[in-house]
Tab-separated table of C-alpha atoms in Angstrom:
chain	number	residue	atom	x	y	z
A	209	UNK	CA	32.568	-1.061	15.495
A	210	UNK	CA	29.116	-0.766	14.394
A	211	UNK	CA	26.745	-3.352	13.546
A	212	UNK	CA	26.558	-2.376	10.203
A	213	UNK	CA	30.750	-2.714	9.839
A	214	UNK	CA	30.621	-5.754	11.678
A	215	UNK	CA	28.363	-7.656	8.947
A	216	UNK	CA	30.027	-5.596	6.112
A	217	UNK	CA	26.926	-3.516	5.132
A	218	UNK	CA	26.574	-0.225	3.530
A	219	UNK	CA	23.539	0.639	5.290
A	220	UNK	CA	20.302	-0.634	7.264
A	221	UNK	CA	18.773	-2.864	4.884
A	222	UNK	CA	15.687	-3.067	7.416
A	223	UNK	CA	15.185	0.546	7.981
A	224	UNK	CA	11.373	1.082	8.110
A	225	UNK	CA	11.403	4.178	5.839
A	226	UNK	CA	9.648	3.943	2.559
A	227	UNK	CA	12.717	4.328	0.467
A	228	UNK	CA	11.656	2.867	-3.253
A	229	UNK	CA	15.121	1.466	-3.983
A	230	UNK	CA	14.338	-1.414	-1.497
A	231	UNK	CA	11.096	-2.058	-3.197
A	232	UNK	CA	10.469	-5.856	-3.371
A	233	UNK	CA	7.797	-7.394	-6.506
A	234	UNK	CA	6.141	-9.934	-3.983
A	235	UNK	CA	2.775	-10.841	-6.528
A	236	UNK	CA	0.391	-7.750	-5.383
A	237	UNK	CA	2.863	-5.345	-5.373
A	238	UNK	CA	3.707	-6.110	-8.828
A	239	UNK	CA	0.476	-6.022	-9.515
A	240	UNK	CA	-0.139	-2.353	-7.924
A	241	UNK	CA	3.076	-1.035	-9.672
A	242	UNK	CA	1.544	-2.201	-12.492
A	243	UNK	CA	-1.510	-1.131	-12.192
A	244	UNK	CA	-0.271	2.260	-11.783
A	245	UNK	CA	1.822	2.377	-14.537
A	246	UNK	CA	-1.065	1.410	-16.660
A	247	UNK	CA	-3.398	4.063	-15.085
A	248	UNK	CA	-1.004	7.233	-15.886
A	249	UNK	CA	-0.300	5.464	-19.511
A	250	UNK	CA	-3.825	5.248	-20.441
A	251	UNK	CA	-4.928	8.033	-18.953
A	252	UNK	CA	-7.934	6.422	-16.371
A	253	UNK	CA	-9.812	8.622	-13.872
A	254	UNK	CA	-9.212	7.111	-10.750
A	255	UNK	CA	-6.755	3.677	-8.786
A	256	UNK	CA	-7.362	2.831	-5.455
A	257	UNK	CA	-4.759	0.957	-3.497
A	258	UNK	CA	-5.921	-0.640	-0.554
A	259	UNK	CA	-3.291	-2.435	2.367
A	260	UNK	CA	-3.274	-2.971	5.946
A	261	UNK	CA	-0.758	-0.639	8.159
A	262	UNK	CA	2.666	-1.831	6.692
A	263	UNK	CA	1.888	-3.491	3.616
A	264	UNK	CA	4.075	-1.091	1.715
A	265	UNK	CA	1.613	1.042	0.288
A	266	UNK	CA	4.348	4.118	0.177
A	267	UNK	CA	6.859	2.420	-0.606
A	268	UNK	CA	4.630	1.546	-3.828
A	269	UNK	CA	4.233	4.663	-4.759
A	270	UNK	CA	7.712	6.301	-4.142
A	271	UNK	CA	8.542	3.763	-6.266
A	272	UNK	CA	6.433	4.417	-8.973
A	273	UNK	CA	6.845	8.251	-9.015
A	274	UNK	CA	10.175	7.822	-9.175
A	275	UNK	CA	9.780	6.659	-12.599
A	276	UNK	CA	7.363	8.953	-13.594
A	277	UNK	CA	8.592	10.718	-16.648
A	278	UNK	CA	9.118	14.841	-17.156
A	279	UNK	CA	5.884	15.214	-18.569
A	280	UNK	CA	3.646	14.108	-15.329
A	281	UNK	CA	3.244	16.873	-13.209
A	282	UNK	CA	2.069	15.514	-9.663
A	283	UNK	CA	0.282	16.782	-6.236
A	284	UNK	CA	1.614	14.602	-3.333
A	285	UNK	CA	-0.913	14.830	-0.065
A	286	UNK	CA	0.034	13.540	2.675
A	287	UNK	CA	-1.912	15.151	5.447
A	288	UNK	CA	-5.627	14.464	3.554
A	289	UNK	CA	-7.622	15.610	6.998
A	290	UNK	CA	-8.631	18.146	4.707
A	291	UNK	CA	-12.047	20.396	4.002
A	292	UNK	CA	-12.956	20.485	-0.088
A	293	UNK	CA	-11.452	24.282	0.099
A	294	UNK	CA	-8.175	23.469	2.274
A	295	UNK	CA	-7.687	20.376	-0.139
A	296	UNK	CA	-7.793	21.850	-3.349
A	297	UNK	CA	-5.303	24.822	-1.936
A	298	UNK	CA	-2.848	22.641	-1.101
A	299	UNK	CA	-2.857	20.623	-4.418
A	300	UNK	CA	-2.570	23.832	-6.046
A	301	UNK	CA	0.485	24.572	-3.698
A	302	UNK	CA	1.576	20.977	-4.332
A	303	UNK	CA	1.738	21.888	-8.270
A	304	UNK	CA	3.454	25.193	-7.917
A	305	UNK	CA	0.119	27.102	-9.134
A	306	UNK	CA	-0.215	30.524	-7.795
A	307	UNK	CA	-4.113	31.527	-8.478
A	308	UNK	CA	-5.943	34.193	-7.087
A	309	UNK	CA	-9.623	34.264	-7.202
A	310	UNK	CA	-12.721	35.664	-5.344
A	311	UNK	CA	-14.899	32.535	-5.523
A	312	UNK	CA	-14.475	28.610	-5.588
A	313	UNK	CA	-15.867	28.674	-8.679
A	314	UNK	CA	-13.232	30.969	-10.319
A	315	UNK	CA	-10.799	29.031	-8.647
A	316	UNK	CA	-12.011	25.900	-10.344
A	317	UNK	CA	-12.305	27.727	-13.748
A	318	UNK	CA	-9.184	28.927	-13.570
A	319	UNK	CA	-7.502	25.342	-12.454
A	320	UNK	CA	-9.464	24.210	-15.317
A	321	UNK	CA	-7.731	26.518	-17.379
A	322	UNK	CA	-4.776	25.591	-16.117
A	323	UNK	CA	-5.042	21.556	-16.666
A	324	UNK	CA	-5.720	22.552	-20.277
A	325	UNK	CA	-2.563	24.412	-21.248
A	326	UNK	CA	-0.635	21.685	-19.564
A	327	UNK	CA	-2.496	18.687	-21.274
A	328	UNK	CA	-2.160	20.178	-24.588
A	329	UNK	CA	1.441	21.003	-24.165
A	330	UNK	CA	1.432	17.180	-23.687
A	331	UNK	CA	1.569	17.072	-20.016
A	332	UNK	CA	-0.605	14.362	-17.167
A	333	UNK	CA	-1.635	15.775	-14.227
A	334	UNK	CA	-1.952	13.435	-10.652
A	335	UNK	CA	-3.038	14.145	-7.916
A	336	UNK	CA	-2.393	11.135	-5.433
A	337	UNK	CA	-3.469	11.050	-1.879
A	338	UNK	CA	-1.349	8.640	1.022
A	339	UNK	CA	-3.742	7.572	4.156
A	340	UNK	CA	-6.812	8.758	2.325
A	341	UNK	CA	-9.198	6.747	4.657
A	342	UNK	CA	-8.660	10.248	6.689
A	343	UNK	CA	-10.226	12.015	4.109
A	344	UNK	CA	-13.258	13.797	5.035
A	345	UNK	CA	-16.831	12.733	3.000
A	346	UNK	CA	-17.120	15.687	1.736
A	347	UNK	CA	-13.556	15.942	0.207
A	348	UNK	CA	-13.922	12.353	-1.446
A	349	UNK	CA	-16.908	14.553	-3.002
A	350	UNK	CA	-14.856	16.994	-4.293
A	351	UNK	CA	-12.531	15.010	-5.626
A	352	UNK	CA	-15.333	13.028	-7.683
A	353	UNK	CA	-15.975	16.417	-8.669
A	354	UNK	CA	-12.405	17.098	-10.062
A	355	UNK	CA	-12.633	14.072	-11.819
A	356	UNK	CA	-14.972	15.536	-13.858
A	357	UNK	CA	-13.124	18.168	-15.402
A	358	UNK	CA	-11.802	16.529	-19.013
A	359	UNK	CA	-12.056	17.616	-22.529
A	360	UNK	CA	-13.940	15.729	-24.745
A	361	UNK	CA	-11.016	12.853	-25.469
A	362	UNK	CA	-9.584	12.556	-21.986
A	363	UNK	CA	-9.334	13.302	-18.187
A	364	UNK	CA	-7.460	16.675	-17.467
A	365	UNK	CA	-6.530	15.119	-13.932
A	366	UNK	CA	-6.170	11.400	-12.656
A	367	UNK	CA	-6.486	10.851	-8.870
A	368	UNK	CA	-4.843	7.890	-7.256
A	369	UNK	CA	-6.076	7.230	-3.646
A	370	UNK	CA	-3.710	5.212	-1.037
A	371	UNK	CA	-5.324	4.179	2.294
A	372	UNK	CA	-6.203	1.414	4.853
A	373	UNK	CA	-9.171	-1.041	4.444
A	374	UNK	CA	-11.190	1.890	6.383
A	375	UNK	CA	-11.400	3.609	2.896
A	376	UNK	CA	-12.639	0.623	1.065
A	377	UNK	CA	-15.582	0.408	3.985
A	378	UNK	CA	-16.242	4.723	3.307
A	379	UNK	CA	-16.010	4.551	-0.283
A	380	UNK	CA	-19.153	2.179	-0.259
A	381	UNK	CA	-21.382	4.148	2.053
A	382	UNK	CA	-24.064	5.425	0.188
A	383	UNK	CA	-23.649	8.880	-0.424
A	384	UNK	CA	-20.664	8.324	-1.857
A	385	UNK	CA	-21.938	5.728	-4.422
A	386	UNK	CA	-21.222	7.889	-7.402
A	387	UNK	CA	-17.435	8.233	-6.323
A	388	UNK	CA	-16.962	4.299	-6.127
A	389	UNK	CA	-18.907	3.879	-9.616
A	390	UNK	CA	-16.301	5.515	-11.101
A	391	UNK	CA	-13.388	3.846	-9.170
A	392	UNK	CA	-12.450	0.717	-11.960
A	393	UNK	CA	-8.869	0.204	-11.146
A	394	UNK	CA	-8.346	-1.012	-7.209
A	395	UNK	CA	-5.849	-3.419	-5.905
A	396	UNK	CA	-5.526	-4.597	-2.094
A	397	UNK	CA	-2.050	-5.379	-0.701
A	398	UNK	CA	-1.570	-8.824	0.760
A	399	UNK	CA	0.708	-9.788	3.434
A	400	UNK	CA	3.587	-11.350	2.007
A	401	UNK	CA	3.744	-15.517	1.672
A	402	UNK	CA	6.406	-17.397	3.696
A	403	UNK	CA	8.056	-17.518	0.392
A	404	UNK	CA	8.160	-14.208	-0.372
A	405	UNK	CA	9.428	-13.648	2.902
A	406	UNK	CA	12.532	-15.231	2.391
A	407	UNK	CA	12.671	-13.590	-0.835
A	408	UNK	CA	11.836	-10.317	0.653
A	409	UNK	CA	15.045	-10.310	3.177
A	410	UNK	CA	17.808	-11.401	0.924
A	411	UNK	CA	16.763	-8.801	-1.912
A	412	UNK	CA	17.017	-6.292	0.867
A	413	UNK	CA	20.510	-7.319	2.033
A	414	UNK	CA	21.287	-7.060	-1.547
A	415	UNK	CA	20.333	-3.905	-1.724
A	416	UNK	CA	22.174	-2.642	1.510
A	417	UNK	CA	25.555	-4.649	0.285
A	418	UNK	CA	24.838	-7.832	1.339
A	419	UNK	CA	27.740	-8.100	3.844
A	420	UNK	CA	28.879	-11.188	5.373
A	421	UNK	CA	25.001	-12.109	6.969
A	422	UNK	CA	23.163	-15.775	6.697
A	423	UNK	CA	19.557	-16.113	8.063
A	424	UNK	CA	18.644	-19.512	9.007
A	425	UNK	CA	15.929	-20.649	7.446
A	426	UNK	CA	14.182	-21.505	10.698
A	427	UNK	CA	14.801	-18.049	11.973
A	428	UNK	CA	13.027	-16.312	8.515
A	429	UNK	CA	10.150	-19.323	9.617
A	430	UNK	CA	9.628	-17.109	13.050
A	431	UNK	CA	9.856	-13.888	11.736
A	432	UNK	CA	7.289	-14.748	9.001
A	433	UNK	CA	5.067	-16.586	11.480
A	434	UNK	CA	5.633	-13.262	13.828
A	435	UNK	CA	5.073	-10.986	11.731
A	436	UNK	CA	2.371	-12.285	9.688
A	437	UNK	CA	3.956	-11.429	6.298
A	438	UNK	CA	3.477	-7.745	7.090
A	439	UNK	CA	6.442	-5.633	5.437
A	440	UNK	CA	7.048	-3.183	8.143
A	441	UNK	CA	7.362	-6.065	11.136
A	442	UNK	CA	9.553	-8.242	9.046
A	443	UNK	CA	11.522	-5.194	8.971
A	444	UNK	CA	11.707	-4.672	12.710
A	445	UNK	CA	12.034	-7.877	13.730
A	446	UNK	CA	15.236	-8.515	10.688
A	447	UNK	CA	16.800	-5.665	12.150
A	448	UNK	CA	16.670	-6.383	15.656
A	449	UNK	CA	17.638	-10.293	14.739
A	450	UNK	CA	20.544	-8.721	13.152
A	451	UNK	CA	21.462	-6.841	16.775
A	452	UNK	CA	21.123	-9.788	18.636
A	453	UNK	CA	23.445	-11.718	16.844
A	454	UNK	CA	25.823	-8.857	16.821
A	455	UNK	CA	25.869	-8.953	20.446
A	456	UNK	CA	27.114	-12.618	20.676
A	457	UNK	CA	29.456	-12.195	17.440
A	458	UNK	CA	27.709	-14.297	14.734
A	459	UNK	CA	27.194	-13.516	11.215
A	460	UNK	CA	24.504	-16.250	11.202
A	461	UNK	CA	20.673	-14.929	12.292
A	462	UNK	CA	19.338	-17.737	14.499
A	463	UNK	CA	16.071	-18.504	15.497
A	464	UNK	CA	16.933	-17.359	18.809
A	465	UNK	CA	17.757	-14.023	17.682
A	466	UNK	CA	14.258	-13.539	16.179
A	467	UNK	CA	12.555	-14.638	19.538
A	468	UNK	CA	15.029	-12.156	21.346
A	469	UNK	CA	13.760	-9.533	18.764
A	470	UNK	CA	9.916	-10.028	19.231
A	471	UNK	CA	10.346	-9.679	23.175
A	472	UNK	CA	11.240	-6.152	22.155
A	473	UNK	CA	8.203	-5.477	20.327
A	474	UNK	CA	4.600	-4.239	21.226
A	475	UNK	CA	2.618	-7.271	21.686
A	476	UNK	CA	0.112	-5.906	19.492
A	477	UNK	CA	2.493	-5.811	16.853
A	478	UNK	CA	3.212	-9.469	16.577
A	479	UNK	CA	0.918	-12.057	15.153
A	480	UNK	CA	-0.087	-14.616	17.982
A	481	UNK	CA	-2.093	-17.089	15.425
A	482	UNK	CA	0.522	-18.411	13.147
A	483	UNK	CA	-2.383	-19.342	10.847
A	484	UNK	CA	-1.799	-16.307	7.972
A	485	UNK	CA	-4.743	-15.275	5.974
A	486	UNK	CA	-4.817	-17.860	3.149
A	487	UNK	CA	-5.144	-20.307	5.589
A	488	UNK	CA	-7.754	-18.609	7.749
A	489	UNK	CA	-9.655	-18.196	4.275
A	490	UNK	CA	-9.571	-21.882	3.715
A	491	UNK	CA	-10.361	-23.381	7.151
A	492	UNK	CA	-13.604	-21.163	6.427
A	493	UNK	CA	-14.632	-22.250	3.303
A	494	UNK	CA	-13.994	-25.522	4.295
A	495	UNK	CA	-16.694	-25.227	7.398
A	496	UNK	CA	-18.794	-23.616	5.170
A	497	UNK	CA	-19.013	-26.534	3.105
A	498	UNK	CA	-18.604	-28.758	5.839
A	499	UNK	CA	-21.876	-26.815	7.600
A	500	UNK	CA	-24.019	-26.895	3.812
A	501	UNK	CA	-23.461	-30.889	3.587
A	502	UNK	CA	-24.682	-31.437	7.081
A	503	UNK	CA	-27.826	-29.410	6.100
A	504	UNK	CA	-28.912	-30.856	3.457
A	505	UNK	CA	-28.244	-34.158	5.057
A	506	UNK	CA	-30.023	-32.956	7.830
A	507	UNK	CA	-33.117	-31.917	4.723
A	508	UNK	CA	-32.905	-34.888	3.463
A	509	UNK	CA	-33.110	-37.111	6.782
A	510	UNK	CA	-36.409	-35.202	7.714
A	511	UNK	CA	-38.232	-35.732	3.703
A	512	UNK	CA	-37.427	-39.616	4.165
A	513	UNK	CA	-38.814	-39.833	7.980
């Protein structure tokens, strides 16, 4: 018997894949499906989403091109270490066009050309670009430059960007200033809250069938203070919680199984500080304050004497 018979389920439900059914609303994921949806809809030049490794960036957006309708036409890039000439080949590829020309510039003409006929036949064309922090300066150039090709009442292609913080930090070097001018629409993927956490395990049981499984709530406590509210981990260390107690016969997920779990991990994978990042934020601004009060104090201490 596997483990997945033994708790009754129909498949991993912590399988670290970015499959868009398991796709969980936590408050800035909402907000980036959103976002997206509002992008396409309204036709806006450019959405950056920003997130950590794990934060469910792909999972975003297999979700939301799998309810893209038959009249977007996408580009999906997932190996961006591109140059401007190898990138704009393979979105071509990506969209099934077969041009030949002698020159960049024809080949841009005649893409233009092509992103016409489509957008008055009623069509949207993305292009949208995973781990796009690899992208080469120069191809973030050429994309600005591709953003420029619209008619005189809208965009003839919209460019969503996906990537780690190291994109946010390269879109605001210098040279690249133009690009991020024209970047409006950007939302940043937070870990997930304790809260969401729970949340975040039992929709995904429900998803894979929800079998005959109970987590403690002191075991989803250690996996969110292990994990840091980072997707991915949670996954990993659910799914090896769930092995563990299959090896002693329980149907109930015990702390103990979670600490089992995160001795199989890399070490660099698990969060040490059990402060998350709202807290963190707040212990700063509070010694910020704390450090402006005794300042003045100090100001005022040396005007009197």
């Amino acid at each position: 018997m596997t483990y997945l018979e033994f708790f009754g389920l129909k498949e991993d439900p912590f399988k670290i894949t970015p499959d868009y059914r398991y796709f969980y609303p936590s408050k800035t994921h909402r907000i980036a499906d959103n976002l997206l949806n509002y992008v396409v809809r309204h036709g806006e030049g450019f959405c950056v989403i920003i997130g950590e490794p794990g934060t469910g960036k792909t999972t975003v957006i297999r979700k939301f091109i799998s309810s893209l309708k038959d009249n977007v036409i996408y580009a999906l890039i997932l190996t961006p270490k591109l140059s401007p000439e190898e990138f704009l080949k393979v979105v071509l590829d990506d969209l099934g066009i077969n041009i030949k020309a002698d020159s960049k510039h024809d080949l841009l003409k005649k893409f233009r050309e092509f992103l016409e006929k489509k957008v008055s036949e009623g069509k949207k064309i993305l292009i949208i670009v995973d781990e796009a922090q690899n992208l080469p300066e120069e191809t973030l150039e050429e994309l600005r430059l591709l953003s420029n090709l619209e008619t005189a009442n809208e965009k003839l292609v919209q460019i969503i960007l996906l990537g780690q913080p190291e994109l946010d930090e390269k879109l605001k070097l210098p040279q690249l200033r133009q690009l991020n001018q024209r970047i409006t629409n950007k939302i940043r993927l937070l870990p997930l809250t304790e809260d969401e956490t729970f949340r975040y395990i039992y929709h995904r049981l429900a998803v894979a069938g929800k079998g005959n499984i109970r987590f403690k709530e002191s075991a989803i406590k250690k996996i969110y203070k292990y994990s840091g509210g980072i997707p991915r981990i949670i996954n990993i260390l659910a799914s090896r919680s769930l092995m563990s107690a299959f090896m002693t016969g329980s149907f109930i997920i015990k702390p103990e199984n979670v600490d089992a779990a995160k001795e199989t991990l890399n070490p660099d994978m698990v969060v040490s500080n059990s402060l998350d990042l709202l807290t963190k934020g707040k212990i700063l601004i509070y010694t910020l304050i704390l450090a402006n009060i005794v300042g003045i104090m100090y100001l005022l201490y040396r005007l009197m004497f």
